[in-house]
Short mmCIF file of C-alpha atoms in Angstrom, two decimals:
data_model
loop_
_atom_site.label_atom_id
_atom_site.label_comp_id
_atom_site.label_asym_id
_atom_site.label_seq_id
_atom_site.Cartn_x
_atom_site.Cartn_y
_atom_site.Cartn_z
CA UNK A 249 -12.30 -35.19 -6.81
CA UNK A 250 -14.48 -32.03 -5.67
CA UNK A 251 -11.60 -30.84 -3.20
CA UNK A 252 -8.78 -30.79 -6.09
CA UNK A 253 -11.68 -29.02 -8.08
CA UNK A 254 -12.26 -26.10 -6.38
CA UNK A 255 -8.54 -25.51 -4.50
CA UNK A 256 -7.64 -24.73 -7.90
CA UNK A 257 -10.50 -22.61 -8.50
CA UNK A 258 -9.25 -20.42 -5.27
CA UNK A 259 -5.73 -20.39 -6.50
CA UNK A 260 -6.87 -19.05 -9.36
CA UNK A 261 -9.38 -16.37 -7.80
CA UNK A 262 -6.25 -15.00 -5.60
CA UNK A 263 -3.91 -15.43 -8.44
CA UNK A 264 -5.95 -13.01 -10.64
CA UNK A 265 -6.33 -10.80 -7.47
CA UNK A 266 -3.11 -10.88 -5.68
CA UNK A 267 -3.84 -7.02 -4.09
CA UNK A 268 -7.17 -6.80 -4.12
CA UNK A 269 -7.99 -4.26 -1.33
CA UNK A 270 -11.78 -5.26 -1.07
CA UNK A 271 -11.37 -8.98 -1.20
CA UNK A 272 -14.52 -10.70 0.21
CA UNK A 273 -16.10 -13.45 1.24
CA UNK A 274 -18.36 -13.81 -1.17
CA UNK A 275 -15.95 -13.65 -4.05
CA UNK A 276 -14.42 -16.44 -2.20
CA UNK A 277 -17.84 -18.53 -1.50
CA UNK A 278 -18.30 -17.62 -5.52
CA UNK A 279 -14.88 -19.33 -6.38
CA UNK A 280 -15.51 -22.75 -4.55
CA UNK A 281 -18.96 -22.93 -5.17
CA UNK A 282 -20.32 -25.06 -8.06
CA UNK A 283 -19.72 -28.44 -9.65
CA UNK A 284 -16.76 -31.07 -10.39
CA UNK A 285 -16.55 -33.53 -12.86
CA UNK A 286 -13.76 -35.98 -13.46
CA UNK A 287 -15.39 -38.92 -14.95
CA UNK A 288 -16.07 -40.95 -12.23
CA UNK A 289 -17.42 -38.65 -9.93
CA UNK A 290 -19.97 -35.57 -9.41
CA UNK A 291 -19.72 -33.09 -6.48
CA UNK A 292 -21.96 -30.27 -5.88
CA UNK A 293 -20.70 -26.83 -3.79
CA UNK A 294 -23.58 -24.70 -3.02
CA UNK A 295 -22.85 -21.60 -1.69
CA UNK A 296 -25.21 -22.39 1.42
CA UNK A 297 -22.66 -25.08 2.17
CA UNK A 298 -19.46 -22.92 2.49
CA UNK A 299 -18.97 -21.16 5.33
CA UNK A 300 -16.24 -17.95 5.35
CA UNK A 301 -14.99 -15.82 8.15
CA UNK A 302 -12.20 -12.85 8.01
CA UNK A 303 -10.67 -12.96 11.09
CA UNK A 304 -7.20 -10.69 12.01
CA UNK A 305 -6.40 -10.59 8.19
CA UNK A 306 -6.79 -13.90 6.97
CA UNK A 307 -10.06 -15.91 5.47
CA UNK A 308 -10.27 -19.33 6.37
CA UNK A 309 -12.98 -21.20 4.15
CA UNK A 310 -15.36 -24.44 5.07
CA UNK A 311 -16.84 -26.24 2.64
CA UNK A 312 -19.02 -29.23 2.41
CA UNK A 313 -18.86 -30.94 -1.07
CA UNK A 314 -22.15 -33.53 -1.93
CA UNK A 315 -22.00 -35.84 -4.42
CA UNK A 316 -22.08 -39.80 -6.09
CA UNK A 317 -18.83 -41.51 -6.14
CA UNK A 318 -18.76 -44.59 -7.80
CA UNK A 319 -21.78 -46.67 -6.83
CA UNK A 320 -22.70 -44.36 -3.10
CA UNK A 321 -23.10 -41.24 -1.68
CA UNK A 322 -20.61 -39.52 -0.74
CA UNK A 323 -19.69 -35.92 1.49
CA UNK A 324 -16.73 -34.18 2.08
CA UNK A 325 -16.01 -31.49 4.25
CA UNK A 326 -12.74 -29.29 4.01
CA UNK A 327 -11.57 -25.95 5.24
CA UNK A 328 -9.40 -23.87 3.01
CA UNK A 329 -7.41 -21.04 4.48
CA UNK A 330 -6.08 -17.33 2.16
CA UNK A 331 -3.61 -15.38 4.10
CA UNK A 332 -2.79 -11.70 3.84
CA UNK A 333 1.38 -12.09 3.62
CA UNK A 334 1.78 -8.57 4.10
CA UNK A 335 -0.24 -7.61 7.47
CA UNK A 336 -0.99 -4.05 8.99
CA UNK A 337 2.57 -2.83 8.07
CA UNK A 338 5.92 -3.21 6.18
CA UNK A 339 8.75 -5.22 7.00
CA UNK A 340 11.56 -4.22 8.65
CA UNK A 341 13.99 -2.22 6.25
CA UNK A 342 11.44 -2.23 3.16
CA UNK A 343 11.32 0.94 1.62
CA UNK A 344 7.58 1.41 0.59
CA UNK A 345 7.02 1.71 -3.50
CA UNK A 346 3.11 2.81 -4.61
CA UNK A 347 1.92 -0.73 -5.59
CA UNK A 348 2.13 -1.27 -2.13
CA UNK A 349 -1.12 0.81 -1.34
CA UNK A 350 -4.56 1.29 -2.57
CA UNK A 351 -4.53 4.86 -4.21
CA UNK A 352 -4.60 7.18 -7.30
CA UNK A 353 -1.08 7.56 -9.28
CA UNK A 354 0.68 10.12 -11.34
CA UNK A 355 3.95 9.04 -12.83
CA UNK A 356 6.74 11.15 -14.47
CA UNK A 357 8.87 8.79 -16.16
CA UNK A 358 12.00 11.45 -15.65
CA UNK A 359 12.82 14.19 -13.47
CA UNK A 360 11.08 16.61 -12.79
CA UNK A 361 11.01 20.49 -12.27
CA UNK A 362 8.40 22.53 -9.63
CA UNK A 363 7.79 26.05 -11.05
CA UNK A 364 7.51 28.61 -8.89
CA UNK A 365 3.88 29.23 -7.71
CA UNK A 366 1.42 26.60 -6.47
CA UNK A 367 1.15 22.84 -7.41
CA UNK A 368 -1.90 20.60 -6.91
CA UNK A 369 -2.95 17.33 -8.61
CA UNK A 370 -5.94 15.88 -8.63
CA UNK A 371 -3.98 12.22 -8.47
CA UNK A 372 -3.09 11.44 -4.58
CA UNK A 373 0.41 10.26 -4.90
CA UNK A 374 2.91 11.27 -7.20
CA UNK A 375 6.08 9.27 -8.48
CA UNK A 376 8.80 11.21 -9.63
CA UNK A 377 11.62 8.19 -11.42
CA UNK A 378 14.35 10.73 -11.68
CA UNK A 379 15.22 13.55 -9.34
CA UNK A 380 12.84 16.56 -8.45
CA UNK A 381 13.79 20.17 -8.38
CA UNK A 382 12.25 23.49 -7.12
CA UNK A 383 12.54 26.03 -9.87
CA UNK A 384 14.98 28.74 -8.40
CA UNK A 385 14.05 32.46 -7.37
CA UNK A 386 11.82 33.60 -5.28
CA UNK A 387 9.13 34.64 -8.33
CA UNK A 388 5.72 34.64 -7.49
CA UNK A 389 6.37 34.06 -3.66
CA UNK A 390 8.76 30.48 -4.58
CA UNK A 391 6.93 26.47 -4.66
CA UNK A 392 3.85 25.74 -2.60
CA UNK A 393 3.75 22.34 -2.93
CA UNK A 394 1.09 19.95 -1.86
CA UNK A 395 0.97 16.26 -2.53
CA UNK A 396 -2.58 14.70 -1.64
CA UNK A 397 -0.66 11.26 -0.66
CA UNK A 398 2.44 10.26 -0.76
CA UNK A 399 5.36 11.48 -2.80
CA UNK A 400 7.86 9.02 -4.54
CA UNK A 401 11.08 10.41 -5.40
CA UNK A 402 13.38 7.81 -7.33
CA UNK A 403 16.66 10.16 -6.68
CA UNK A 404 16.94 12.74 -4.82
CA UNK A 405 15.54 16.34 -3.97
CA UNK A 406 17.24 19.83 -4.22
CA UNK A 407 15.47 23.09 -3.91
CA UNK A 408 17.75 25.97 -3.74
CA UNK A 409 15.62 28.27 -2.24
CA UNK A 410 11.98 29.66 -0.89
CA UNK A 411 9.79 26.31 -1.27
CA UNK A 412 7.49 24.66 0.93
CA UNK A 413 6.71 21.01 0.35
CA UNK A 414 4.04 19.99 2.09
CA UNK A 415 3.16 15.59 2.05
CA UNK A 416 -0.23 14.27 3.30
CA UNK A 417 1.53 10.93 3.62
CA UNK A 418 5.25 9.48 2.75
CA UNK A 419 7.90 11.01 1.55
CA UNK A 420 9.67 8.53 0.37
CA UNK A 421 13.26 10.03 -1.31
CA UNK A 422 16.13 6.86 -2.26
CA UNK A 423 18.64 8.77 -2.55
CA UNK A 424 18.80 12.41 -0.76
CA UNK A 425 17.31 15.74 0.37
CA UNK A 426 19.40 18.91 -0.11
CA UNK A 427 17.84 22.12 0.65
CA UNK A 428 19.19 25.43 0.68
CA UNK A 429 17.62 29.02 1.96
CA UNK A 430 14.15 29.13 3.48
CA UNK A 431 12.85 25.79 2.30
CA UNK A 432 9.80 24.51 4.34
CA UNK A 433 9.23 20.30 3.97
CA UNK A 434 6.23 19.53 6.53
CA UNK A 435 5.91 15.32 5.76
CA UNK A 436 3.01 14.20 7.81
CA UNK A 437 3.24 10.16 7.18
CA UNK A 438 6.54 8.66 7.44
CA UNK A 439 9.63 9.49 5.89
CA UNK A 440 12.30 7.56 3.86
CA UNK A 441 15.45 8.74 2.96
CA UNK A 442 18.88 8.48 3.07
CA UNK A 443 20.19 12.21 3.89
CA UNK A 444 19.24 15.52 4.46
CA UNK A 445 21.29 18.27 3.58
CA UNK A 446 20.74 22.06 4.27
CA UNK A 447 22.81 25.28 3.74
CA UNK A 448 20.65 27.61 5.84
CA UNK A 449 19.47 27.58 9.28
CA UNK A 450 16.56 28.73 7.71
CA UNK A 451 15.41 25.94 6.31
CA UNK A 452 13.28 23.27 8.24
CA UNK A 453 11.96 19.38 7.65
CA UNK A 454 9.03 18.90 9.59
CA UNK A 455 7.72 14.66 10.16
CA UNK A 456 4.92 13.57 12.24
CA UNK A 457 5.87 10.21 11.36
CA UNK A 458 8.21 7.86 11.75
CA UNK A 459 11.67 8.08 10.48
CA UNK A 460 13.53 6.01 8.63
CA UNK A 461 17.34 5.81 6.80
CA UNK A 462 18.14 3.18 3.85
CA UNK A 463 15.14 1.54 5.16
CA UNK A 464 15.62 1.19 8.79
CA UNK A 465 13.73 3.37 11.51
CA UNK A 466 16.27 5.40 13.55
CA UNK A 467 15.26 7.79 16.42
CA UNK A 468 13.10 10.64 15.59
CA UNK A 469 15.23 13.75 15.21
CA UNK A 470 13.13 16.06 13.63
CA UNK A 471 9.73 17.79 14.94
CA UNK A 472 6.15 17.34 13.87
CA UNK A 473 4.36 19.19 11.78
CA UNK A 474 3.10 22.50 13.18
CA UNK A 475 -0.63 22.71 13.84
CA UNK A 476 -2.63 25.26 11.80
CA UNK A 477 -3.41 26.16 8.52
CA UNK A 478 -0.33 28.16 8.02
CA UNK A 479 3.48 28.12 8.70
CA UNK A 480 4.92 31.39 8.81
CA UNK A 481 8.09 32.41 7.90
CA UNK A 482 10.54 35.74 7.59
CA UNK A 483 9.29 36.92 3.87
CA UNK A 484 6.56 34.47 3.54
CA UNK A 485 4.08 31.60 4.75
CA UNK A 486 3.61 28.06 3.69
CA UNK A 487 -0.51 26.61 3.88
CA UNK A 488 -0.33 23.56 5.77
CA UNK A 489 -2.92 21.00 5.47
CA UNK A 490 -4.01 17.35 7.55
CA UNK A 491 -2.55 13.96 7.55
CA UNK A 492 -3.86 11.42 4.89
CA UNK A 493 -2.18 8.37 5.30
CA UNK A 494 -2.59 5.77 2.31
CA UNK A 495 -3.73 1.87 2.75
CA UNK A 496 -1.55 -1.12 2.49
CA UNK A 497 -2.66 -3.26 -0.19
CA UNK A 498 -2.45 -6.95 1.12
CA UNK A 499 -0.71 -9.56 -0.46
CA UNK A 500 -3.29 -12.70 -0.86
CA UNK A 501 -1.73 -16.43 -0.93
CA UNK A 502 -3.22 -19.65 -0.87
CA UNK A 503 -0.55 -22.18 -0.71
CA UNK A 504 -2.97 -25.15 -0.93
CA UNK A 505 -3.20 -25.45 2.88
CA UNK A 506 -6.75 -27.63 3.56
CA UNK A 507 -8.02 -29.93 5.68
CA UNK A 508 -10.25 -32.72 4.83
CA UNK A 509 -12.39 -34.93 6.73
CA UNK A 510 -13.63 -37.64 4.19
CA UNK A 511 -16.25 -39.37 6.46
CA UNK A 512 -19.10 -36.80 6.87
CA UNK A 513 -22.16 -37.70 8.08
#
């Protein structure tokens, strides 16, 4: 029948495009739209007879299905419904990971080691699957860091001394943070983590953010990032930039929810 027909041609739209950011409409209108064979019948989907609307995350679909069954006419009218399973945010105690937003990736498949000087990528986000170290000394005025997105550490950080790490979005660290002398972390997203560690009063952890242990967001202890281009400190500065906080990709499911009305006028 025309209803079995094109269900599975919308499971299979969402199953090729499970995160699909930009999902529309009319790729929807696309999949349902056309004709269905099965030998004893013929129905016809044009795309003037499906009717889609996003509304608070979720598409719901109506089609009207024309077509010979047997020896009459015959019309059928469903409504098909694809839900977003993730929403505006993550659940309670998920830690985020970076298929879990719409951006631009750089992966070190190990640690990894920030020489002293400055560090920019032209990737947003950076994933670090090992631990991440700042080089130490204080040669060529220590790390000035700046991550364009989010930062995903897969262990834990350590920088001895004279750093400043500065995250447009998440810092998202699953083990710890241990910091010693005059080491300057400004996190402007949220932060995930499950210590923080630091041998100097010098050193500071900034979040604008939420804040969140193992997962689950505990009261904010820390302050916000300073406003201004600049964060000066005794022997140095650290340029501070603005907050650029990534998109959740949405999770698409059609579980084969529809209802049909089989006697359309």
């Amino acid at each position: 029948m025309g209803v079995l027909h094109y269900k599975a041609e919308l499971a299979e739209t969402v199953k090729l495009n499970p995160r699909k950011v930009n999902l529309s409409c009319a790729d929807l209108t696309k999949a349902v739209s056309g004709t269905s064979e099965d030998g004893k019948s013929r129905y016809v989907v044009n795309t003037t007879d499906v009717q889609c609307s996003l509304t608070n995350g979720d598409f719901s679909i109506s089609v009207i299905s024309k077509g010979d069954y047997l020896d009459r006419e015959d019309k059928i009218k469903a409504k098909l419904y694809v839900k977003n399973k993730r929403g505006n945010t993550l659940n309670s105690g998920e830690i985020p990971k970076p298929i879990d937003y719409d951006d631009t990736l750089k992966i070190v498949n190990s640690s990894g080691i920030f020489m002293n000087g400055v560090y920019r990528q032209t990737e947003n986000s950076l994933q670090v699957m090992g631990e991440v170290r700042g080089e130490t000394g204080n040669s060529s005025g220590g790390n000035d860091i700046l991550i364009q997105r989010n930062l995903y550490v897969d262990k834990d950080i350590y920088f001895q001394n004279h750093g400043c790490l500065v995250v447009r979005g998440d810092l998202v660290v699953l083990e710890g943070i241990n910091v010693g002398n005059k080491v300057y972390i400004f996190v402007y997203g949220d932060i995930y983590f499950n210590s923080y560690t630091y041998s100097s009063s010098n050193s500071r952890l900034f979040v604008s953010g939420n804040e969140y242990v193992n997962g689950v967001k505990v009261t904010k202890k820390f302050a916000k990032v300073p406003s201004g281009s600049k964060y000066s400190y005794n022997g140095g500065e650290c340029t501070l930039s603005s907050p650029k906080p990534g998109v959740l990709t949405p999770i698409w499911d059609f579980n084969g929810e529809t209802e049909v009305d089989y006697f359309v006028n």
